Short mmCIF file of C-alpha atoms in Angstrom, two decimals:
data_model
loop_
_atom_site.label_atom_id
_atom_site.label_comp_id
_atom_site.label_asym_id
_atom_site.label_seq_id
_atom_site.Cartn_x
_atom_site.Cartn_y
_atom_site.Cartn_z
CA MET Z 30 67.02 74.89 70.14
CA SER Z 31 69.15 73.90 73.06
CA LYS Z 32 68.52 75.10 76.64
CA GLU Z 33 68.80 78.75 77.34
CA MET Z 34 71.47 79.24 80.05
CA VAL Z 35 71.46 83.04 80.32
CA SER Z 36 68.74 85.32 79.30
CA ALA Z 37 69.15 89.05 79.74
CA GLN Z 38 66.41 91.50 78.77
CA ASN Z 39 66.84 95.22 78.35
CA ILE Z 40 69.69 95.61 80.84
CA ARG Z 41 70.52 99.18 81.84
CA LYS Z 42 73.48 100.26 83.90
CA SER Z 43 74.92 103.68 84.65
CA PHE Z 44 78.03 104.74 86.50
CA GLY Z 45 77.55 108.15 88.15
CA GLY Z 46 74.84 109.15 85.80
CA GLN Z 47 76.85 108.03 82.81
CA PRO Z 48 74.90 105.25 81.00
CA VAL Z 49 77.20 102.35 80.15
CA LEU Z 50 74.63 99.73 79.14
CA LYS Z 51 71.63 101.19 77.32
CA GLY Z 52 69.19 98.31 77.08
CA ILE Z 53 71.09 95.13 76.32
CA SER Z 54 69.20 91.96 75.49
CA CYS Z 55 71.08 88.69 74.85
CA SER Z 56 71.05 85.04 75.55
CA VAL Z 57 73.48 82.20 75.88
CA HIS Z 58 72.52 78.66 74.96
CA GLN Z 59 73.86 75.43 76.34
CA GLY Z 60 77.10 74.31 74.74
CA GLU Z 61 77.71 77.41 72.67
CA VAL Z 62 80.62 79.80 72.69
CA LEU Z 63 79.55 83.39 72.55
CA ALA Z 64 82.21 86.02 71.78
CA ILE Z 65 81.57 89.67 72.68
CA ILE Z 66 83.71 92.08 70.68
CA GLY Z 67 83.72 95.86 70.46
CA PRO Z 68 85.91 98.91 71.12
CA SER Z 69 87.11 99.83 74.57
CA GLY Z 70 84.43 101.47 76.71
CA SER Z 71 81.69 99.85 74.66
CA GLY Z 72 80.33 98.13 77.79
CA LYS Z 73 81.34 94.55 77.08
CA SER Z 74 83.15 93.95 80.36
CA THR Z 75 80.38 95.79 82.24
CA LEU Z 76 77.79 93.41 80.67
CA LEU Z 77 79.90 90.44 81.84
CA ARG Z 78 80.23 91.90 85.36
CA CYS Z 79 76.48 92.50 85.54
CA ILE Z 80 75.77 88.90 84.64
CA THR Z 81 78.33 87.62 87.13
CA GLN Z 82 76.91 89.87 89.87
CA LEU Z 83 80.04 91.98 90.25
CA GLU Z 84 77.88 94.94 89.35
CA GLN Z 85 74.17 95.48 90.00
CA ILE Z 86 71.99 96.46 87.06
CA ASP Z 87 69.77 99.50 87.25
CA GLY Z 88 67.03 98.14 85.04
CA GLY Z 89 66.15 95.02 83.08
CA SER Z 90 66.03 91.35 83.89
CA ILE Z 91 68.47 88.43 84.03
CA THR Z 92 67.59 84.75 84.21
CA ILE Z 93 70.29 82.23 84.63
CA CYS Z 94 69.76 78.48 84.25
CA GLY Z 95 66.03 79.03 84.64
CA GLU Z 96 66.34 81.05 87.93
CA GLU Z 97 65.45 84.64 88.04
CA LEU Z 98 68.37 86.74 89.25
CA ALA Z 99 66.76 90.17 88.69
CA ARG Z 100 63.38 91.18 87.27
CA GLU Z 101 62.06 94.44 86.05
CA GLU Z 102 59.54 96.27 88.21
CA ASP Z 103 58.38 99.80 87.43
CA GLY Z 104 61.41 100.38 85.30
CA LYS Z 105 63.84 99.19 87.94
CA ALA Z 106 65.68 95.97 88.47
CA VAL Z 107 64.65 93.99 91.57
CA TYR Z 108 67.10 91.31 92.65
CA ALA Z 109 66.22 87.95 94.11
CA ASP Z 110 66.95 87.37 97.78
CA ARG Z 111 70.56 86.98 98.77
CA LYS Z 112 70.47 83.19 99.04
CA THR Z 113 69.06 82.80 95.56
CA CYS Z 114 71.75 85.25 94.22
CA VAL Z 115 74.49 83.16 95.84
CA ARG Z 116 73.02 79.90 94.45
CA ILE Z 117 72.64 81.43 90.97
CA GLY Z 118 76.28 82.62 91.19
CA LEU Z 119 77.47 79.15 91.64
CA HIS Z 120 76.29 78.32 88.10
CA LEU Z 121 78.82 80.79 86.80
CA GLY Z 122 82.61 80.83 86.61
CA LEU Z 123 84.59 83.91 85.73
CA VAL Z 124 88.15 84.27 84.48
CA PHE Z 125 89.54 87.75 85.01
CA GLN Z 126 91.79 89.78 82.76
CA ASN Z 127 94.30 90.12 85.65
CA PHE Z 128 93.88 86.57 86.83
CA ASN Z 129 93.22 87.64 90.47
CA LEU Z 130 94.84 84.55 91.88
CA PHE Z 131 95.30 84.40 95.66
CA PRO Z 132 99.01 85.21 96.03
CA HIS Z 133 99.37 83.62 99.50
CA PHE Z 134 98.08 80.25 98.37
CA SER Z 135 99.92 77.58 96.42
CA VAL Z 136 98.57 76.78 92.93
CA LEU Z 137 96.86 73.72 94.32
CA ARG Z 138 95.29 75.60 97.26
CA ASN Z 139 94.09 78.35 94.90
CA ILE Z 140 92.08 75.70 93.06
CA THR Z 141 90.87 73.71 96.14
CA GLU Z 142 89.96 76.54 98.47
CA ALA Z 143 86.55 77.32 97.02
CA PRO Z 144 85.44 73.67 96.54
CA VAL Z 145 86.46 72.93 100.09
CA ARG Z 146 85.01 76.02 101.79
CA VAL Z 147 81.98 76.73 99.52
CA LEU Z 148 80.98 73.33 98.17
CA LYS Z 149 82.12 71.52 101.38
CA LYS Z 150 84.09 68.98 99.45
CA SER Z 151 86.74 66.97 101.32
CA ARG Z 152 90.24 68.23 100.81
CA GLY Z 153 91.20 64.91 99.30
CA GLU Z 154 88.46 64.96 96.76
CA ALA Z 155 89.07 68.68 95.88
CA GLU Z 156 92.83 67.96 95.44
CA GLU Z 157 92.08 65.10 93.17
CA THR Z 158 89.90 67.30 90.98
CA ALA Z 159 92.50 70.05 91.13
CA ARG Z 160 95.33 67.76 89.97
CA ALA Z 161 93.21 66.48 87.07
CA LEU Z 162 92.54 70.05 86.04
CA LEU Z 163 96.19 71.05 86.39
CA LYS Z 164 97.13 68.08 84.13
CA LYS Z 165 94.61 69.31 81.58
CA MET Z 166 96.16 72.74 81.80
CA GLY Z 167 99.67 71.30 81.39
CA LEU Z 168 100.71 72.45 84.83
CA SER Z 169 101.08 69.21 86.76
CA ASP Z 170 104.53 70.16 87.89
CA LYS Z 171 103.37 73.53 89.29
CA GLU Z 172 100.94 72.48 92.05
CA SER Z 173 103.16 73.63 94.91
CA ALA Z 174 104.34 76.79 93.18
CA TYR Z 175 103.06 80.17 94.21
CA PRO Z 176 101.40 82.48 91.66
CA CYS Z 177 104.28 84.97 91.75
CA GLN Z 178 106.59 82.17 90.45
CA LEU Z 179 104.46 81.64 87.34
CA SER Z 180 104.36 83.41 83.99
CA GLY Z 181 101.25 85.28 83.09
CA GLY Z 182 100.05 82.55 80.86
CA GLN Z 183 100.56 79.99 83.54
CA GLN Z 184 98.75 82.11 86.05
CA GLN Z 185 95.84 82.51 83.73
CA ARG Z 186 95.62 78.78 83.21
CA VAL Z 187 95.60 78.28 86.92
CA SER Z 188 92.76 80.77 87.16
CA ILE Z 189 90.86 78.81 84.51
CA ALA Z 190 91.38 75.64 86.50
CA ARG Z 191 90.23 77.49 89.64
CA ALA Z 192 86.96 78.47 87.96
CA LEU Z 193 86.46 74.97 86.49
CA ALA Z 194 87.01 73.32 89.89
CA MET Z 195 83.63 74.76 90.86
CA SER Z 196 82.04 72.88 88.00
CA PRO Z 197 80.24 75.96 86.62
CA ASP Z 198 77.54 75.57 83.96
CA ILE Z 199 78.80 78.65 82.11
CA LEU Z 200 82.32 80.02 82.04
CA PHE Z 201 82.86 83.72 81.45
CA PHE Z 202 86.15 85.16 80.28
CA ASP Z 203 86.81 88.89 80.66
CA GLU Z 204 89.50 89.68 78.09
CA PRO Z 205 91.52 86.63 79.24
CA THR Z 206 94.58 87.46 77.09
CA SER Z 207 94.70 91.25 77.35
CA ALA Z 208 97.21 91.27 80.22
CA LEU Z 209 99.46 88.77 78.51
CA ASP Z 210 102.46 89.18 76.19
CA PRO Z 211 101.46 88.27 72.62
CA GLU Z 212 103.47 85.09 72.71
CA LEU Z 213 101.56 83.84 75.74
CA THR Z 214 98.09 84.47 74.40
CA GLY Z 215 98.23 81.34 72.29
CA GLU Z 216 98.38 79.02 75.26
CA ILE Z 217 95.23 80.56 76.74
CA LEU Z 218 93.28 80.53 73.46
CA ARG Z 219 94.32 76.84 73.05
CA VAL Z 220 92.76 76.03 76.40
CA ILE Z 221 89.53 77.84 75.54
CA ARG Z 222 89.44 75.93 72.23
CA GLU Z 223 89.81 72.63 74.03
CA LEU Z 224 86.93 73.56 76.38
CA ALA Z 225 84.81 74.49 73.42
CA ALA Z 226 85.51 71.11 71.92
CA GLU Z 227 84.09 69.60 75.10
CA HIS Z 228 80.91 71.77 74.63
CA MET Z 229 81.52 73.91 77.62
CA THR Z 230 79.18 76.87 77.52
CA MET Z 231 81.39 79.96 77.39
CA VAL Z 232 81.08 83.71 77.02
CA VAL Z 233 84.31 85.38 76.01
CA VAL Z 234 84.92 89.13 75.91
CA THR Z 235 87.94 89.40 73.61
CA HIS Z 236 89.98 91.61 71.35
CA GLU Z 237 91.33 88.51 69.50
CA MET Z 238 89.31 88.73 66.30
CA LYS Z 239 90.80 85.66 64.63
CA PHE Z 240 90.09 83.63 67.76
CA ALA Z 241 86.47 84.90 67.91
CA ARG Z 242 85.94 84.06 64.32
CA ASP Z 243 87.40 80.53 64.63
CA VAL Z 244 85.95 79.43 67.94
CA ALA Z 245 82.73 81.34 68.62
CA ASP Z 246 79.42 79.96 67.52
CA ARG Z 247 77.90 83.38 67.92
CA VAL Z 248 79.39 86.88 68.03
CA ILE Z 249 77.97 90.00 69.58
CA PHE Z 250 79.39 93.34 68.58
CA MET Z 251 78.83 96.09 71.08
CA ASP Z 252 79.47 99.79 70.72
CA GLY Z 253 78.35 102.69 72.93
CA GLY Z 254 76.49 100.46 75.34
CA VAL Z 255 74.28 98.80 72.81
CA ILE Z 256 74.46 95.66 70.78
CA VAL Z 257 75.11 96.80 67.27
CA GLU Z 258 75.20 93.48 65.53
CA GLN Z 259 74.94 89.82 66.40
CA GLY Z 260 74.92 86.53 64.57
CA ASN Z 261 77.11 83.64 63.83
CA ALA Z 262 80.76 84.33 63.16
CA GLU Z 263 80.38 84.20 59.40
CA GLU Z 264 77.57 86.70 59.44
CA VAL Z 265 79.40 89.12 61.65
CA PHE Z 266 82.92 88.88 60.33
CA GLY Z 267 82.12 87.88 56.73
CA ASN Z 268 79.53 90.08 55.29
CA THR Z 269 78.27 92.64 57.71
CA GLN Z 270 76.51 95.64 56.28
CA ASN Z 271 76.92 97.60 59.46
CA GLU Z 272 79.14 100.58 59.02
CA ARG Z 273 80.35 100.76 62.69
CA LEU Z 274 81.30 97.09 62.72
CA LYS Z 275 83.05 97.39 59.33
CA THR Z 276 85.15 100.29 60.61
CA PHE Z 277 85.90 98.42 63.80
CA LEU Z 278 86.99 95.26 61.89
CA ALA Z 279 88.93 97.21 59.38
CA ARG Z 280 91.15 98.61 62.16
CA TYR Z 281 92.02 95.09 63.30
CA ASN Z 282 92.72 93.93 59.76
CA GLU Z 283 95.15 96.73 59.22
CA GLY Z 284 97.00 95.77 62.41
CA MET L 18 133.44 94.38 144.71
CA ASP L 19 132.70 94.76 148.40
CA PRO L 20 129.74 92.81 149.82
CA GLU L 21 127.71 95.97 150.42
CA THR L 22 127.82 97.09 146.80
CA LEU L 23 127.11 93.65 145.64
CA ALA L 24 124.03 93.48 147.93
CA SER L 25 122.67 96.81 146.72
CA LEU L 26 123.30 95.80 143.09
CA THR L 27 121.34 92.63 143.65
CA THR L 28 118.49 94.56 145.14
CA LEU L 29 118.66 96.94 142.27
CA LEU L 30 118.46 94.26 139.70
CA ARG L 31 115.77 92.33 141.53
CA GLN L 32 113.50 95.33 141.78
CA MET L 33 114.16 96.37 138.31
CA GLY L 34 113.33 92.84 137.21
CA GLU L 35 110.01 93.14 138.98
CA GLY L 36 109.45 96.51 137.28
CA THR L 37 110.16 94.84 133.98
CA LEU L 38 107.48 92.27 134.67
CA SER L 39 104.98 95.10 135.10
CA THR L 40 106.26 96.67 131.89
CA LEU L 41 105.77 93.34 130.11
CA LEU L 42 102.35 92.93 131.56
CA ILE L 43 101.25 96.30 130.26
CA PHE L 44 102.83 95.45 126.89
CA ALA L 45 101.17 92.05 126.56
CA LEU L 46 97.71 93.12 127.80
CA THR L 47 97.76 96.17 125.58
CA LEU L 48 98.42 94.05 122.49
CA LEU L 49 95.98 91.38 123.45
CA PHE L 50 93.14 93.86 123.55
CA SER L 51 94.10 96.60 121.19
CA LEU L 52 94.98 94.39 118.25
CA PRO L 53 91.45 93.01 117.87
CA LEU L 54 89.83 96.31 118.99
CA GLY L 55 91.86 98.17 116.34
CA LEU L 56 90.50 95.82 113.66
CA LEU L 57 86.93 96.53 114.76
CA ILE L 58 87.64 100.27 114.76
CA SER L 59 89.15 100.09 111.31
CA PHE L 60 85.95 98.30 110.08
CA GLY L 61 83.92 101.09 111.69
CA ARG L 62 86.12 103.70 110.12
CA ARG L 63 85.61 102.11 106.71
CA SER L 64 81.91 101.70 107.15
CA LYS L 65 79.68 103.24 104.45
CA TYR L 66 77.31 104.32 107.14
CA LYS L 67 78.31 107.80 108.40
CA ILE L 68 76.66 107.12 111.75
CA VAL L 69 79.41 104.54 112.29
CA SER L 70 82.37 105.96 110.38
CA ILE L 71 82.16 109.54 111.79
CA PRO L 72 82.32 108.59 115.49
CA MET L 73 85.26 106.29 114.66
CA ARG L 74 87.09 109.09 112.87
CA PHE L 75 86.44 111.30 115.88
CA TYR L 76 87.67 108.54 118.23
CA ILE L 77 90.93 108.14 116.23
CA LEU L 78 91.39 111.92 116.16
CA ILE L 79 91.12 112.17 119.91
CA MET L 80 93.35 109.19 120.67
CA ARG L 81 96.07 110.23 118.28
CA GLY L 82 95.65 113.97 118.76
CA THR L 83 96.10 114.15 122.57
CA PRO L 84 99.05 113.00 124.60
CA LEU L 85 99.10 109.43 125.88
CA MET L 86 100.17 110.88 129.24
CA LEU L 87 97.07 113.03 129.37
CA GLN L 88 94.99 109.96 128.55
CA LEU L 89 96.66 108.05 131.43
CA PHE L 90 95.84 110.87 133.83
CA PHE L 91 92.30 111.00 132.55
CA VAL L 92 91.62 107.29 132.99
CA PHE L 93 93.17 107.23 136.46
CA TYR L 94 91.93 110.51 137.88
CA GLY L 95 88.99 111.41 135.55
CA LEU L 96 86.74 108.33 135.65
CA ASN L 97 85.95 108.63 139.34
CA PRO L 98 84.48 112.20 139.38
CA LEU L 99 82.72 111.58 136.00
CA PHE L 100 81.39 108.04 136.38
CA GLY L 101 82.24 107.03 139.87
CA ILE L 102 84.56 104.31 138.73
CA GLN L 103 88.06 104.18 140.28
CA PRO L 104 90.38 101.79 138.36
CA GLN L 105 93.54 100.52 140.06
CA ARG L 106 96.81 101.97 138.74
CA MET L 107 97.62 98.96 136.53
CA GLN L 108 94.10 98.71 135.29
CA ALA L 109 94.10 102.41 134.40
CA ALA L 110 97.41 102.09 132.56
CA VAL L 111 96.24 99.12 130.54
CA ILE L 112 92.87 100.83 129.67
CA ALA L 113 94.58 103.90 128.50
CA PHE L 114 97.16 102.01 126.43
CA VAL L 115 94.53 99.80 124.86
CA LEU L 116 92.36 102.68 123.82
CA ASN L 117 95.30 104.69 122.52
CA TYR L 118 97.08 101.88 120.59
CA ALA L 119 93.75 100.58 119.14
CA ALA L 120 93.46 103.91 117.35
CA TYR L 121 96.93 103.60 115.76
CA PHE L 122 96.47 99.91 114.95
CA ALA L 123 93.04 100.80 113.30
CA GLU L 124 94.80 103.16 110.90
CA ILE L 125 97.49 100.62 110.17
CA TYR L 126 94.87 97.93 109.43
CA ARG L 127 92.98 100.39 107.26
CA GLY L 128 96.09 101.15 105.21
CA GLY L 129 96.68 97.42 104.76
CA ILE L 130 93.07 96.58 103.83
CA GLU L 131 92.92 99.39 101.37
CA SER L 132 96.10 98.22 99.64
CA ILE L 133 94.60 94.88 98.70
CA PRO L 134 93.37 95.02 95.12
CA GLU L 135 89.55 94.96 94.53
CA GLY L 136 90.16 91.90 92.30
CA GLN L 137 90.81 89.72 95.33
CA TYR L 138 87.34 90.49 96.71
CA GLU L 139 85.80 89.92 93.27
CA ALA L 140 87.60 86.61 92.83
CA GLY L 141 86.33 85.53 96.25
CA LYS L 142 82.79 86.61 95.37
CA VAL L 143 82.55 84.82 92.06
CA LEU L 144 83.94 81.65 93.63
CA GLY L 145 81.00 81.81 96.18
CA PHE L 146 82.90 82.82 99.26
CA THR L 147 80.91 84.78 101.71
CA ARG L 148 82.10 88.23 102.55
CA GLY L 149 83.48 86.94 105.86
CA GLN L 150 85.30 84.08 104.24
CA THR L 151 86.77 86.39 101.65
CA PHE L 152 87.97 88.78 104.32
CA PHE L 153 89.38 86.31 106.82
CA HIS L 154 90.87 83.79 104.42
CA ILE L 155 91.82 85.80 101.36
CA VAL L 156 92.28 89.46 102.38
CA LEU L 157 93.47 89.42 106.00
CA PRO L 158 96.50 87.16 105.54
CA GLN L 159 97.71 89.46 102.78
CA VAL L 160 96.99 92.51 104.98
CA ILE L 161 99.11 90.98 107.78
CA LYS L 162 102.01 90.56 105.46
CA ARG L 163 101.81 94.18 104.42
CA ILE L 164 101.36 95.76 107.78
CA LEU L 165 104.22 93.87 109.46
CA PRO L 166 106.77 96.78 109.05
CA PRO L 167 104.51 99.52 110.51
CA MET L 168 103.34 97.09 113.21
CA GLY L 169 106.95 96.45 114.16
CA ASN L 170 107.34 100.18 114.67
CA GLU L 171 104.30 100.30 116.88
CA PHE L 172 105.31 97.33 119.00
CA ILE L 173 108.70 98.86 119.64
CA THR L 174 107.17 102.26 120.52
CA LEU L 175 104.82 100.46 122.85
CA VAL L 176 107.69 98.87 124.79
CA LYS L 177 109.09 102.34 125.34
CA ASP L 178 105.70 104.02 125.89
CA THR L 179 105.06 101.75 128.90
CA SER L 180 107.37 103.99 130.76
CA LEU L 181 104.69 106.63 130.70
CA ALA L 182 102.65 104.53 133.19
CA GLN L 183 104.96 105.85 135.91
CA VAL L 184 102.98 109.17 135.82
CA ILE L 185 100.15 107.28 137.61
CA ALA L 186 102.70 105.55 139.82
CA VAL L 187 102.54 102.12 138.22
CA GLN L 188 105.60 100.26 139.49
CA GLU L 189 107.00 99.55 135.96
CA LEU L 190 110.65 99.56 134.95
CA MET L 191 111.10 103.29 134.54
CA HIS L 192 109.43 104.06 137.80
CA VAL L 193 111.73 101.72 139.65
CA THR L 194 114.74 103.05 137.76
CA GLU L 195 113.99 106.67 138.79
CA LYS L 196 113.49 105.71 142.36
CA PHE L 197 116.85 104.03 142.60
CA ALA L 198 118.63 106.78 140.68
CA SER L 199 117.39 109.46 143.04
CA SER L 200 117.79 107.47 146.31
CA ASP L 201 121.31 106.19 145.42
CA VAL L 202 122.29 109.36 143.56
CA SER L 203 123.64 107.11 140.85
CA THR L 204 123.44 106.81 137.07
CA VAL L 205 123.84 103.06 137.10
CA PRO L 206 120.05 102.40 137.15
CA PHE L 207 119.71 104.44 133.93
CA PHE L 208 122.21 102.24 132.13
CA VAL L 209 120.58 99.09 133.51
CA ALA L 210 117.24 100.35 132.36
CA ALA L 211 118.61 101.11 128.84
CA VAL L 212 119.89 97.55 128.63
CA PHE L 213 116.54 96.12 129.74
CA TYR L 214 114.61 98.13 127.17
CA LEU L 215 117.07 97.30 124.49
CA VAL L 216 116.86 93.57 125.21
CA MET L 217 113.02 93.71 125.11
CA ASN L 218 113.09 95.53 121.81
CA GLY L 219 115.80 93.30 120.49
CA VAL L 220 113.39 90.43 121.02
CA VAL L 221 110.52 92.34 119.39
CA THR L 222 112.72 93.21 116.39
CA ARG L 223 113.83 89.59 116.04
CA CYS L 224 110.23 88.37 116.09
CA PHE L 225 109.27 90.72 113.32
CA THR L 226 112.22 89.76 111.24
CA VAL L 227 111.25 86.09 111.58
CA ALA L 228 107.58 86.87 110.82
CA GLU L 229 108.58 88.91 107.74
CA LYS L 230 110.73 85.99 106.51
CA LYS L 231 107.78 83.63 107.07
CA PHE L 232 105.59 85.73 104.82
CA ALA L 233 108.32 86.25 102.21
CA TYR L 234 107.27 83.17 100.17
CA TYR L 235 104.83 85.24 98.14
CA ARG L 236 104.51 88.71 96.78
#
């Protein structure tokens, strides 16, 4: 089996006493595309935010690229020191639902700012990388535009380029098409498909069932803060025996 | 115009010009110190540690809740009996203005900072920026754009508030104006002063219009 990039064991997370993740264990392997599906409020986004350190877990352990981010001690999660956490964070890229581009920077600067400031690359080198990424995203003519001048789909492609510019080992997507008009979702899904073809390791939280079925190597179905079912796409979508998953999928098939 | 009137008008204008310099000095020094101080106070006010945030709230309450004139009197007359420090008139005026305006600026900064979506911090964090980098390179430039209109108000108010320094006998524009008006029994100095203040605020307004245009390239 290929290298394990993310290993999460028994993750627990509550918000104000309300448990949102009730003991999640999952792993991501190098080169695979993992889709996380499930109804709203099932904890999918929270899981992603815990792995990308936007939230702190209450209990459980997380290991990323062989480095321990948090381990369990006496039923509580204990995080690594700050430096280690930052270093681990650099293995990961995250694409947000609402893009979260920096509105005061041009498209090019949005992509180069982190490589220059965080990775200490020269501006020239960072711009070269950024232009190559923009070309890949089909946005070569937009490098001096500002985010507010772009469509949602274009903004999301810029934010993917921004994440890729940091050369992450794993790229996470938090409902990357949910803020987009239906006719714009296609361009984002196409980009993710291309990255999958290049064997980029990716974790995609999505409501696009057809996309998950086509692109994902593995699918996790979450409901009520637990993983209800997981397996390859065929197992999950094709012949699940799980009633909750069946009901969930049936709703999508109706629509 | 007879030579005597001309001479007295020249004296009036020269002295009012000197008063204007004092006014501008108070204005400039107040901004120089209160703008950064206000930012620090807004950080303190937003701190999750109550031991920091509560004193800052109290400070802002006092500074905004009592008259600036009272604060001027306090700094000039009150420091000596309490602490044995006697500032000069100009020093006292600048100290009082800085302390007062920093409180207003702190609240303006706070409003600006809180209007920036959480997603901007999160994007900075996942890209590996430190908290300082995220604040100064990502958040603060956007805050400045958003607080320009209320800041413009404060700057204009400050130009006019400098006239309060006359209560501790700082020789600023209003003090000079009043002196001439009463000694010459004339309303001319009032009109001249009005023009001086208007010109200063015209410049301030113009600067803010330019600044807002400069930041208009994004939303």
